[in-house]
Coordinates of C-alpha atoms in Angstrom, one line a residue:
Chain S
M310 CA 72.9 77.7 132.2
T311 CA 72.9 78.2 135.9
N312 CA 75.5 80.8 135.2
A313 CA 73.0 82.8 133.1
V314 CA 70.6 83.0 135.9
S315 CA 73.2 84.4 138.3
T316 CA 74.3 87.0 135.8
A317 CA 70.7 88.1 135.2
A318 CA 70.3 88.5 138.9
R319 CA 73.2 90.9 139.2
P320 CA 72.4 94.6 139.3
A321 CA 72.4 96.2 135.8
T322 CA 75.0 98.8 136.8
S323 CA 77.7 96.3 137.3
E324 CA 76.9 94.9 133.9
M325 CA 77.3 98.4 132.5
V326 CA 80.7 98.8 134.3
R327 CA 81.9 95.4 133.0
R328 CA 81.0 96.4 129.5
L329 CA 82.4 100.0 129.8
P330 CA 85.6 99.3 127.9
E331 CA 83.6 98.0 125.0
Y332 CA 81.3 101.0 125.0
L333 CA 84.2 103.3 125.1
M334 CA 86.0 101.6 122.2
I335 CA 82.9 101.7 120.1
W336 CA 81.4 105.0 120.9
V337 CA 84.4 107.3 121.6
P338 CA 86.0 107.2 118.1
L339 CA 82.6 107.1 116.3
L340 CA 81.2 110.0 118.3
L341 CA 84.4 112.0 118.0
S342 CA 84.4 111.5 114.2
A343 CA 80.6 112.2 113.8
A344 CA 80.6 115.1 116.3
H345 CA 83.6 116.9 114.8
L346 CA 82.1 116.6 111.3
I347 CA 78.7 118.1 112.4
S348 CA 79.9 120.7 114.9
F349 CA 82.8 121.9 112.7
S350 CA 80.5 122.4 109.7
I351 CA 78.0 124.3 111.8
W352 CA 80.9 126.3 113.4
T353 CA 82.3 127.3 110.0
I354 CA 78.8 128.2 108.7
W355 CA 78.2 130.3 111.9
I356 CA 81.5 132.2 111.5
S357 CA 80.6 132.9 107.9
F358 CA 77.7 135.0 109.2
T359 CA 79.7 137.0 111.8
P360 CA 81.9 140.1 111.4
S361 CA 85.0 138.0 112.4
T362 CA 88.3 139.3 111.0
L363 CA 91.5 138.4 112.9
I364 CA 89.7 136.2 115.5
P365 CA 86.2 134.7 115.6
V366 CA 83.8 137.1 117.2
S367 CA 80.0 136.8 117.8
G368 CA 77.6 139.0 115.9
W369 CA 75.5 138.8 112.8
V370 CA 76.1 140.4 109.5
G371 CA 73.7 138.3 107.5
F372 CA 75.0 137.5 104.0
H373 CA 77.4 140.4 104.0
N374 CA 80.5 138.1 103.9
Y375 CA 79.0 136.1 101.1
A376 CA 78.2 139.2 99.1
S377 CA 81.7 140.6 99.4
V378 CA 83.3 137.2 98.5
L379 CA 81.0 136.8 95.5
S380 CA 81.7 140.3 94.3
S381 CA 85.5 140.1 94.7
R382 CA 87.6 139.7 91.6
N383 CA 89.6 137.0 93.3
W384 CA 86.6 134.8 93.7
Q385 CA 85.2 135.5 90.3
I386 CA 88.4 134.4 88.7
A387 CA 88.7 131.4 91.0
F388 CA 85.2 130.3 90.1
D389 CA 85.7 130.7 86.3
N390 CA 89.0 128.8 86.6
L391 CA 87.3 126.1 88.6
L392 CA 84.7 125.7 85.8
L393 CA 87.3 125.5 83.1
F394 CA 89.7 123.4 85.1
G395 CA 87.0 121.0 86.4
I396 CA 85.5 120.4 83.0
A397 CA 88.8 120.1 81.1
F398 CA 90.5 118.0 83.7
V399 CA 87.5 115.6 84.1
L400 CA 87.0 115.1 80.3
L401 CA 90.7 114.7 79.6
S402 CA 91.4 112.3 82.4
L403 CA 88.3 110.3 81.5
I404 CA 89.4 110.0 77.9
T405 CA 93.0 109.2 78.8
G406 CA 91.9 106.7 81.4
L407 CA 89.5 105.0 79.0
V408 CA 92.1 104.8 76.2
L409 CA 94.6 103.3 78.6
A410 CA 92.1 100.8 79.9
I411 CA 91.1 99.7 76.4
L412 CA 94.8 99.3 75.4
L413 CA 95.6 97.3 78.5
D414 CA 92.5 95.1 77.9
Q415 CA 94.1 93.8 74.6
R416 CA 96.0 91.0 76.4
I417 CA 99.3 92.7 75.9
R418 CA 102.6 91.6 77.3
G419 CA 103.9 93.5 80.4
E420 CA 100.4 94.5 81.4
N421 CA 101.4 94.5 85.1
V422 CA 104.4 96.8 84.6
L423 CA 102.4 99.2 82.4
R424 CA 99.6 99.4 85.0
T425 CA 102.2 100.1 87.7
I426 CA 103.6 102.9 85.5
F427 CA 100.2 104.5 84.8
L428 CA 99.2 104.4 88.5
Y429 CA 102.3 105.5 90.3
P430 CA 101.6 109.2 90.1
L431 CA 98.7 108.7 92.4
A432 CA 101.0 107.5 95.2
V433 CA 103.0 110.7 95.0
S434 CA 102.0 113.9 96.8
F435 CA 100.5 116.8 94.8
V436 CA 103.3 118.9 96.2
V437 CA 105.9 116.7 94.5
T438 CA 103.8 116.5 91.3
G439 CA 103.3 120.3 91.2
T440 CA 107.0 121.0 91.9
V441 CA 108.2 118.7 89.1
W442 CA 105.7 120.0 86.6
S443 CA 106.6 123.6 87.4
W444 CA 110.2 122.8 86.3
L445 CA 109.2 120.9 83.1
L446 CA 106.8 123.7 82.1
N447 CA 109.0 126.6 83.1
P448 CA 110.2 128.2 79.8
G449 CA 113.5 129.2 81.4
I450 CA 114.6 125.7 82.4
G451 CA 112.1 123.2 81.1
I452 CA 110.8 121.9 77.8
E453 CA 111.1 125.2 75.9
K454 CA 114.7 125.6 77.0
L455 CA 115.5 122.1 76.0
A456 CA 114.0 122.7 72.5
H457 CA 116.0 125.9 72.2
D458 CA 119.3 124.2 73.2
L459 CA 118.6 121.5 70.6
G460 CA 118.5 124.2 68.0
W461 CA 114.7 124.7 67.6
A462 CA 114.9 128.4 68.2
S463 CA 111.3 129.2 67.3
F464 CA 109.8 126.7 69.7
H465 CA 107.4 128.5 72.1
F466 CA 105.8 126.9 75.2
D467 CA 105.3 129.5 77.9
W468 CA 101.9 128.5 79.3
L469 CA 103.2 128.5 82.9
V470 CA 103.9 132.3 82.8
N471 CA 101.1 133.2 80.3
R472 CA 98.0 134.6 82.1
D473 CA 95.6 133.1 79.6
M474 CA 97.1 129.7 79.4
A475 CA 98.5 129.1 82.9
I476 CA 95.3 127.3 84.1
W477 CA 96.0 124.6 81.4
T478 CA 99.3 123.7 83.1
I479 CA 97.3 122.7 86.1
V480 CA 95.1 120.6 83.9
I481 CA 98.1 118.9 82.4
A482 CA 99.6 118.1 85.8
A483 CA 96.3 117.0 87.2
V484 CA 95.5 114.7 84.3
W485 CA 99.0 113.2 84.5
Q486 CA 98.5 112.6 88.2
S487 CA 94.9 111.2 88.2
S488 CA 94.1 109.6 84.9
G489 CA 95.5 106.3 86.3
F490 CA 92.6 106.3 88.7
A491 CA 90.1 106.4 85.8
M492 CA 92.1 103.7 84.1
A493 CA 92.0 101.4 87.1
L494 CA 88.2 101.7 87.5
F495 CA 87.5 101.4 83.7
L496 CA 89.8 98.3 83.5
A497 CA 87.9 96.7 86.3
G498 CA 84.7 97.5 84.4
L499 CA 86.0 96.1 81.1
R500 CA 87.2 92.9 82.9
S501 CA 83.8 92.3 84.4
V502 CA 81.9 92.4 81.1
D503 CA 80.2 89.0 80.4
G504 CA 82.3 87.1 77.9
D505 CA 79.2 85.5 76.4
I506 CA 77.9 88.9 75.2
I507 CA 81.2 89.7 73.6
R508 CA 81.3 86.3 71.8
A509 CA 77.7 86.7 70.7
A510 CA 78.6 90.1 69.1
Q511 CA 81.6 88.5 67.4
I512 CA 79.5 85.7 66.0
D513 CA 77.1 88.3 64.6
G514 CA 80.1 89.6 62.7
A515 CA 80.9 92.7 64.8
G516 CA 84.6 93.7 64.5
P517 CA 86.6 94.8 67.6
I518 CA 85.8 98.5 67.3
R519 CA 82.1 97.8 66.8
T520 CA 82.1 95.4 69.7
Y521 CA 83.6 98.0 72.0
W522 CA 81.4 100.8 70.8
R523 CA 78.1 98.9 70.8
V524 CA 78.5 96.2 73.4
I525 CA 81.3 96.9 75.9
L526 CA 81.4 100.6 76.4
P527 CA 77.7 101.1 77.2
T528 CA 78.2 98.9 80.3
L529 CA 80.8 101.3 81.6
W530 CA 78.5 104.3 82.1
P531 CA 77.8 103.7 85.9
I532 CA 81.6 103.6 86.4
T533 CA 82.0 106.8 84.3
I534 CA 79.6 108.7 86.5
T535 CA 81.4 107.5 89.7
V536 CA 84.8 108.6 88.2
V537 CA 83.4 112.0 87.1
V538 CA 82.0 112.7 90.6
I539 CA 85.2 111.7 92.4
Q540 CA 87.4 113.7 90.0
L541 CA 85.1 116.7 90.3
Q542 CA 85.3 116.4 94.1
F543 CA 89.1 116.5 93.7
A544 CA 89.0 119.5 91.3
I545 CA 86.7 121.5 93.7
S546 CA 89.1 121.1 96.6
A547 CA 92.3 121.3 94.6
F548 CA 94.9 123.2 96.6
D549 CA 98.3 121.5 97.0
L550 CA 98.9 121.0 93.3
V551 CA 98.2 124.7 92.4
R552 CA 100.2 125.9 95.5
A553 CA 103.2 123.9 94.3
L554 CA 102.8 124.5 90.5
T555 CA 101.8 128.2 90.1
N556 CA 100.8 129.4 93.6
G557 CA 97.8 131.0 91.9
G558 CA 99.9 133.0 89.5
P559 CA 100.9 134.6 87.4
G560 CA 99.1 137.4 89.3
I561 CA 95.9 135.6 90.2
A562 CA 95.4 133.9 86.9
T563 CA 95.3 130.3 88.3
Q564 CA 93.4 131.2 91.5
L565 CA 91.0 128.4 92.6
P566 CA 88.4 128.5 95.4
A567 CA 90.5 126.5 97.9
L568 CA 93.3 129.1 97.5
V569 CA 90.9 132.0 98.1
V570 CA 89.7 130.4 101.3
Y571 CA 93.3 130.0 102.6
D572 CA 94.2 133.5 101.5
L573 CA 91.3 135.1 103.3
M574 CA 91.6 133.0 106.4
F575 CA 95.4 133.0 107.0
Q576 CA 96.9 135.8 104.9
R577 CA 94.4 138.6 105.0
S578 CA 92.9 137.7 108.4
Q579 CA 89.3 137.8 107.1
L580 CA 87.9 134.8 109.0
G581 CA 84.3 135.7 108.3
R582 CA 84.9 136.0 104.5
G583 CA 87.2 132.9 104.5
A584 CA 84.4 130.9 106.2
A585 CA 81.9 132.2 103.7
A586 CA 84.2 131.1 100.8
A587 CA 84.6 127.7 102.4
V588 CA 80.8 127.3 102.6
L589 CA 80.5 128.4 99.0
M590 CA 83.0 125.6 98.2
L591 CA 80.8 123.2 100.0
L592 CA 77.7 124.4 98.1
I593 CA 79.6 123.8 94.8
L594 CA 80.4 120.3 96.0
L595 CA 76.8 119.6 97.0
A596 CA 75.7 120.7 93.5
V597 CA 77.8 117.7 92.3
L598 CA 77.2 115.2 95.1
L599 CA 73.4 115.6 95.7
P600 CA 72.4 114.6 92.1
Y601 CA 74.9 111.7 92.4
A602 CA 73.4 110.6 95.7
A603 CA 69.9 110.7 94.2
W604 CA 71.1 108.7 91.2
R605 CA 72.7 106.1 93.5
Y606 CA 69.5 105.9 95.5
V607 CA 67.4 105.2 92.4
Q608 CA 69.9 102.7 91.1
R609 CA 69.8 100.8 94.4
R610 CA 66.0 100.7 94.5
Q611 CA 66.0 99.4 91.0
A612 CA 68.5 96.7 91.9
T613 CA 66.5 95.5 94.9
H614 CA 63.3 95.4 92.9
A615 CA 64.9 93.5 90.1
Chain I
M1451 CA 88.9 85.6 72.1
R1452 CA 91.0 88.6 71.3
D1453 CA 93.7 88.5 68.8
R1454 CA 97.2 87.4 70.0
S1455 CA 99.2 87.5 66.8
F1456 CA 101.5 90.3 65.6
A1457 CA 99.3 91.9 63.1
P1458 CA 99.9 95.6 62.2
S1459 CA 97.2 96.6 64.6
R1460 CA 99.0 94.9 67.5
I1461 CA 102.2 96.8 66.7
L1462 CA 100.2 100.0 66.7
I1463 CA 98.8 99.1 70.2
Y1464 CA 102.3 98.5 71.6
L1465 CA 103.5 101.7 70.1
V1466 CA 100.7 103.8 71.6
V1467 CA 101.1 102.1 75.0
S1468 CA 104.8 102.7 75.0
L1469 CA 104.3 106.4 74.2
F1470 CA 101.9 106.7 77.1
A1471 CA 104.3 104.9 79.4
A1472 CA 107.1 107.2 78.4
A1473 CA 105.0 110.2 79.1
Y1474 CA 104.0 108.9 82.6
L1475 CA 107.6 108.0 83.5
A1476 CA 109.2 111.1 82.0
P1477 CA 108.8 113.4 85.0
L1478 CA 110.2 110.8 87.4
I1479 CA 113.1 110.2 85.2
V1480 CA 113.8 113.9 84.7
V1481 CA 113.9 114.4 88.5
L1482 CA 116.0 111.3 89.0
L1483 CA 118.6 112.5 86.5
N1484 CA 118.6 116.1 87.8
S1485 CA 119.2 114.8 91.3
L1486 CA 122.5 113.6 90.0
R1487 CA 123.5 116.7 88.1
T1488 CA 125.3 119.7 89.5
N1489 CA 123.6 123.0 89.8
E1490 CA 126.0 124.6 87.3
E1491 CA 125.3 121.9 84.8
I1492 CA 121.5 122.4 85.1
A1493 CA 121.9 126.2 84.9
Q1494 CA 123.9 126.0 81.7
G1495 CA 121.3 123.8 79.9
S1496 CA 117.8 122.8 80.9
M1497 CA 116.2 120.6 83.5
I1498 CA 116.1 117.8 80.9
G1499 CA 119.5 116.3 80.4
W1500 CA 121.9 113.5 81.1
P1501 CA 124.3 113.9 84.1
Q1502 CA 127.9 114.4 82.9
H1503 CA 129.3 113.2 86.2
L1504 CA 127.2 111.8 89.0
A1505 CA 126.7 114.4 91.7
W1506 CA 125.8 112.2 94.6
S1507 CA 126.6 115.1 96.9
N1508 CA 123.1 116.5 96.0
Y1509 CA 121.6 113.8 98.1
L1510 CA 123.8 114.5 101.1
M1511 CA 123.1 118.2 100.8
A1512 CA 119.3 117.6 100.5
W1513 CA 119.3 115.2 103.4
S1514 CA 121.2 117.2 105.9
G1515 CA 122.8 120.3 104.4
F1516 CA 120.6 122.9 102.8
C1517 CA 119.2 125.8 104.6
V1518 CA 115.6 126.8 105.1
A1519 CA 115.4 130.2 106.9
E1520 CA 118.1 130.1 109.6
T1521 CA 118.4 126.3 110.1
C1522 CA 120.7 124.3 107.8
A1523 CA 119.7 120.7 108.6
G1524 CA 118.4 119.6 105.2
I1525 CA 115.2 117.6 104.8
R1526 CA 116.0 115.2 107.6
P1527 CA 114.1 116.8 110.4
Y1528 CA 111.0 117.2 108.2
M1529 CA 111.2 113.6 107.1
L1530 CA 111.3 112.6 110.8
N1531 CA 108.3 114.9 111.5
S1532 CA 106.4 113.3 108.7
A1533 CA 107.2 109.8 110.0
L1534 CA 106.3 110.8 113.6
I1535 CA 102.9 112.1 112.3
T1536 CA 102.2 109.4 109.8
I1537 CA 103.1 106.2 111.6
P1538 CA 101.1 106.8 114.8
A1539 CA 98.1 108.4 113.0
T1540 CA 98.0 105.4 110.6
I1541 CA 98.1 102.9 113.4
F1542 CA 95.5 104.6 115.6
S1543 CA 93.1 105.4 112.8
T1544 CA 93.4 101.8 111.4
L1545 CA 92.9 100.1 114.8
L1546 CA 90.0 102.3 115.9
G1547 CA 88.5 102.0 112.4
A1548 CA 88.7 98.2 112.7
V1549 CA 87.0 98.1 116.0
A1550 CA 84.3 100.6 115.0
G1551 CA 83.8 98.9 111.6
Y1552 CA 83.4 95.6 113.4
A1553 CA 80.9 97.1 115.8
V1554 CA 78.7 98.8 113.2
S1555 CA 78.7 95.8 110.8
L1556 CA 78.5 92.8 113.1
W1557 CA 77.7 93.8 116.7
R1558 CA 74.8 96.1 115.8
F1559 CA 73.6 98.7 118.3
R1560 CA 70.9 101.3 118.5
G1561 CA 71.6 104.1 115.9
D1562 CA 74.5 102.3 114.2
N1563 CA 73.4 103.1 110.7
W1564 CA 72.9 106.7 111.5
I1565 CA 76.3 107.2 113.1
Y1566 CA 78.0 105.2 110.3
G1567 CA 76.3 107.4 107.8
I1568 CA 77.5 110.6 109.5
V1569 CA 81.1 109.3 109.8
T1570 CA 81.3 108.5 106.1
L1571 CA 80.2 112.1 105.3
G1572 CA 83.8 112.9 106.3
L1573 CA 84.8 111.4 102.9
F1574 CA 83.2 114.4 101.2
L1575 CA 83.4 117.4 103.5
P1576 CA 86.1 119.6 102.2
Q1577 CA 89.1 120.2 104.4
Q1578 CA 88.4 124.0 104.1
M1579 CA 85.2 123.6 106.1
R1580 CA 87.2 122.2 109.1
L1581 CA 90.3 124.4 108.9
L1582 CA 89.1 127.2 111.2
P1583 CA 87.5 125.0 113.9
W1584 CA 90.6 122.8 114.0
T1585 CA 92.8 125.9 114.4
I1586 CA 90.7 127.0 117.3
V1587 CA 90.4 123.6 118.9
L1588 CA 94.2 122.9 118.6
R1589 CA 94.9 126.3 120.1
D1590 CA 92.6 125.8 123.0
I1591 CA 94.0 122.4 123.9
G1592 CA 97.5 123.6 123.4
L1593 CA 98.4 121.4 120.5
I1594 CA 98.9 124.1 117.8
N1595 CA 102.3 123.8 116.1
T1596 CA 102.9 120.3 117.5
L1597 CA 103.2 116.9 115.8
T1598 CA 100.7 115.5 118.4
G1599 CA 98.1 117.9 117.0
L1600 CA 98.5 116.6 113.5
V1601 CA 98.4 113.0 114.8
L1602 CA 95.1 113.8 116.5
I1603 CA 93.6 115.4 113.4
H1604 CA 94.7 112.6 111.0
T1605 CA 93.5 110.0 113.5
I1606 CA 90.0 111.5 113.8
Q1607 CA 89.6 112.4 110.2
G1608 CA 91.0 109.1 109.0
L1609 CA 88.2 107.3 110.7
S1610 CA 85.9 108.2 107.9
F1611 CA 88.0 106.1 105.5
T1612 CA 89.1 103.3 107.9
V1613 CA 85.6 102.7 109.3
L1614 CA 84.2 102.5 105.7
F1615 CA 86.9 100.1 104.5
C1616 CA 86.6 97.8 107.5
R1617 CA 82.9 97.9 107.7
N1618 CA 82.5 96.9 104.1
Y1619 CA 84.9 94.0 104.6
Y1620 CA 83.3 92.8 107.9
I1621 CA 79.7 93.0 106.6
A1622 CA 80.5 90.0 104.4
I1623 CA 81.4 87.8 107.4
P1624 CA 78.5 85.4 108.2
H1625 CA 76.6 86.6 111.2
E1626 CA 76.1 83.0 112.4
L1627 CA 79.8 82.9 113.2
I1628 CA 79.4 85.8 115.6
R1629 CA 76.1 84.4 117.0
A1630 CA 77.7 81.1 117.7
A1631 CA 80.6 82.7 119.5
R1632 CA 78.2 84.8 121.6
I1633 CA 76.2 81.7 122.7
D1634 CA 79.5 80.2 123.8
G1635 CA 79.9 83.2 126.1
A1636 CA 82.5 85.2 124.1
G1637 CA 82.3 89.0 124.6
F1638 CA 82.8 91.9 122.2
F1639 CA 86.6 92.0 122.6
R1640 CA 87.1 88.3 122.7
I1641 CA 85.3 87.8 119.4
F1642 CA 87.2 90.7 117.9
W1643 CA 90.5 89.3 119.0
R1644 CA 89.9 85.6 118.3
I1645 CA 87.7 85.6 115.3
I1646 CA 87.7 89.0 113.5
L1647 CA 91.4 90.1 113.7
P1648 CA 92.8 86.8 112.4
I1649 CA 90.8 87.1 109.2
S1650 CA 91.4 90.8 108.8
S1651 CA 94.8 91.1 107.3
P1652 CA 93.7 91.8 103.7
I1653 CA 91.6 94.8 104.7
L1654 CA 94.1 96.0 107.4
I1655 CA 96.9 96.1 104.7
V1656 CA 94.6 98.1 102.4
T1657 CA 93.7 100.5 105.2
V1658 CA 97.3 100.9 106.4
I1659 CA 98.6 101.6 102.9
W1660 CA 95.8 104.0 102.1
Q1661 CA 96.1 105.9 105.4
F1662 CA 99.9 106.1 105.2
T1663 CA 99.9 107.4 101.7
H1664 CA 97.2 110.0 102.5
I1665 CA 98.7 111.3 105.7
W1666 CA 102.3 111.4 104.3
N1667 CA 101.2 113.4 101.3
E1668 CA 98.9 115.8 103.2
F1669 CA 99.9 119.4 102.9
L1670 CA 97.1 121.9 103.8
Y1671 CA 96.9 121.0 107.6
G1672 CA 100.7 120.7 107.8
V1673 CA 101.2 124.1 106.4
T1674 CA 98.4 125.7 108.4
F1675 CA 98.9 124.2 111.9
T1676 CA 102.7 124.0 112.0
T1677 CA 105.6 126.4 111.3
G1678 CA 109.4 126.1 111.0
Q1679 CA 110.9 123.0 112.6
Q1680 CA 107.5 121.4 113.3
Q1681 CA 106.5 121.1 109.6
P1682 CA 106.0 117.9 107.7
V1683 CA 108.1 117.3 104.6
T1684 CA 105.4 118.4 102.1
A1685 CA 105.3 121.8 103.7
A1686 CA 109.1 121.9 103.9
L1687 CA 109.4 121.2 100.2
I1688 CA 107.3 124.3 99.4
A1689 CA 109.3 126.4 101.9
L1690 CA 112.5 125.1 100.3
S1691 CA 111.5 126.1 96.8
A1692 CA 110.5 129.6 98.1
A1693 CA 113.8 129.9 100.0
I1694 CA 116.0 129.1 97.0
A1695 CA 114.0 130.9 94.4
D1696 CA 116.8 133.6 94.1
I1697 CA 119.7 131.2 93.7
P1698 CA 118.3 128.1 92.1
Q1699 CA 119.7 124.8 93.3
H1700 CA 117.6 122.4 91.2
G1701 CA 120.0 119.5 91.7
V1702 CA 119.6 119.6 95.5
Q1703 CA 115.9 120.3 95.2
S1704 CA 115.4 117.3 92.9
A1705 CA 117.2 115.1 95.4
A1706 CA 114.9 116.5 98.2
V1707 CA 111.9 115.7 96.0
I1708 CA 113.0 112.2 95.5
I1709 CA 113.7 111.6 99.2
A1710 CA 110.3 113.1 100.2
A1711 CA 108.4 110.9 97.6
L1712 CA 110.4 107.7 98.4
P1713 CA 108.3 106.3 101.3
T1714 CA 105.0 106.4 99.5
L1715 CA 106.6 105.2 96.2
L1716 CA 108.2 102.2 98.0
I1717 CA 104.9 101.4 99.6
Y1718 CA 103.2 101.6 96.3
L1719 CA 105.8 99.3 94.6
L1720 CA 105.5 96.8 97.4
G1721 CA 101.8 96.8 97.9
G1722 CA 100.4 98.3 94.7
R1723 CA 97.7 95.6 94.5
Y1724 CA 96.4 96.7 97.9
F1725 CA 96.7 100.4 97.0
V1726 CA 94.5 99.9 94.0
R1727 CA 92.0 97.9 96.1
G1728 CA 91.9 100.9 98.5
L1729 CA 91.3 103.3 95.5
T1730 CA 88.4 101.2 94.2
A1731 CA 87.0 100.6 97.7
G1732 CA 86.9 104.3 98.2
A1733 CA 85.3 104.8 94.9
V1734 CA 82.7 102.1 94.6
K1735 CA 80.8 101.8 97.9

């Protein structure tokens, strides 16, 4: 303990110098990460209020950029598509994920292999997924052509090149890619249900369907909300998949907000409008995330009070 | 206990599960088969078919032969780019995330909860909100159109994930362990090196797999901040399909797709358990 006395007597600055590597290792990465998140967000918001076109310039145009983005046909189609795609994709991947989880929960043989099969699309990039599905759904070389070659001449499946249906091809590819995620979370939820409750229900004479419907599935709704929020977050920022599958086409039929941002910023050199579109994306995201955060907060308070 | 006998309902379950499995595997099988078919063979029929004779040359062509713009070096330089971006960025973001996660969970300092909260906001902030500032920053520091620039971006942005993963793991370590080591005179790094790192392998594996997969598969930054020979493989695949749209070469393209997807597929097959843990850790905080 004599040692402690001598260290205490040393000037504070040398202690600071001695601990400098430690401070650097803690603070530099954390501050870089936090600072870039905050400053970049403010930066983009600021640019969205300036008359920037090819390069960022100072100035103030109020909500002019927002007004012109919101009134553009490109954004309106993108927003409508996002609504349709978001809802259809989330619902279908939830249903598919839940069905797969319930099936895998039946103590079937080869469960590990099946789980691997249902989850592998998640490990593959959206670029690869989009490219492959663009081939399968292409009427000239894909499923429609195969059916014709096999002699089914009247078979018709041209969603990829059909303006009204093309958005559904993105739904198909996205559900294929991401339903495994819902399955993984639901399966974890099913496995954590208390066995006693299930047994009690069975003793009461409930069949398997009734047991699932009345006893097991109601415990899954917190997981369901988490899955919905994460999948919606993916849908809102979807870019790679659409870029590889339809590139927003035919025409602008499968335009989504993320593509509008990219188009404005890097193809039309409309930085101010591009930034405004990015902020609009953030606002759509917040409309999903803020209620979720509030719900989580209430849940946690209840958990600590219980 | 659930039924284990082979009642008709069990057969139905197996049937439905098999159909689903077939649907999930089909795209992969189609691409695998096409990567072994000649372009003429595909052009005569459809993308869905059995190879008549195995065209292994597609892989050679995809790896080092086909042309994008003026250069005819195949997918090889872009695979190398992706590796040169992904490996360092994965290592840096994981190590920094481990130290920072350890600091915010066990070492505690003024404002730690605040700064941790801000860092995790990065999980939600869309890439599009950061595109323009990154473009300007990279240009100003002279790293636009370089692999180093992408390593920098993925390292800094990856911290949101790696700090979260590591912090959630380290928070469960008993504080008494750290307190005892501090009384014995061990400093910040000594404790990290001697106590924390040796018990960290489960979370470090999760973090490495997660980061590797994410960074390898990333497309938007790759296509925005790099051009031509500097692009990662995801951007090169898109450029390739645009380049050969006039004269389709689906056999070669399929082989390129398989090669580009192979690193993450292998990691998934080898460490699927940890991949799923990363998924759920990212989902349920």
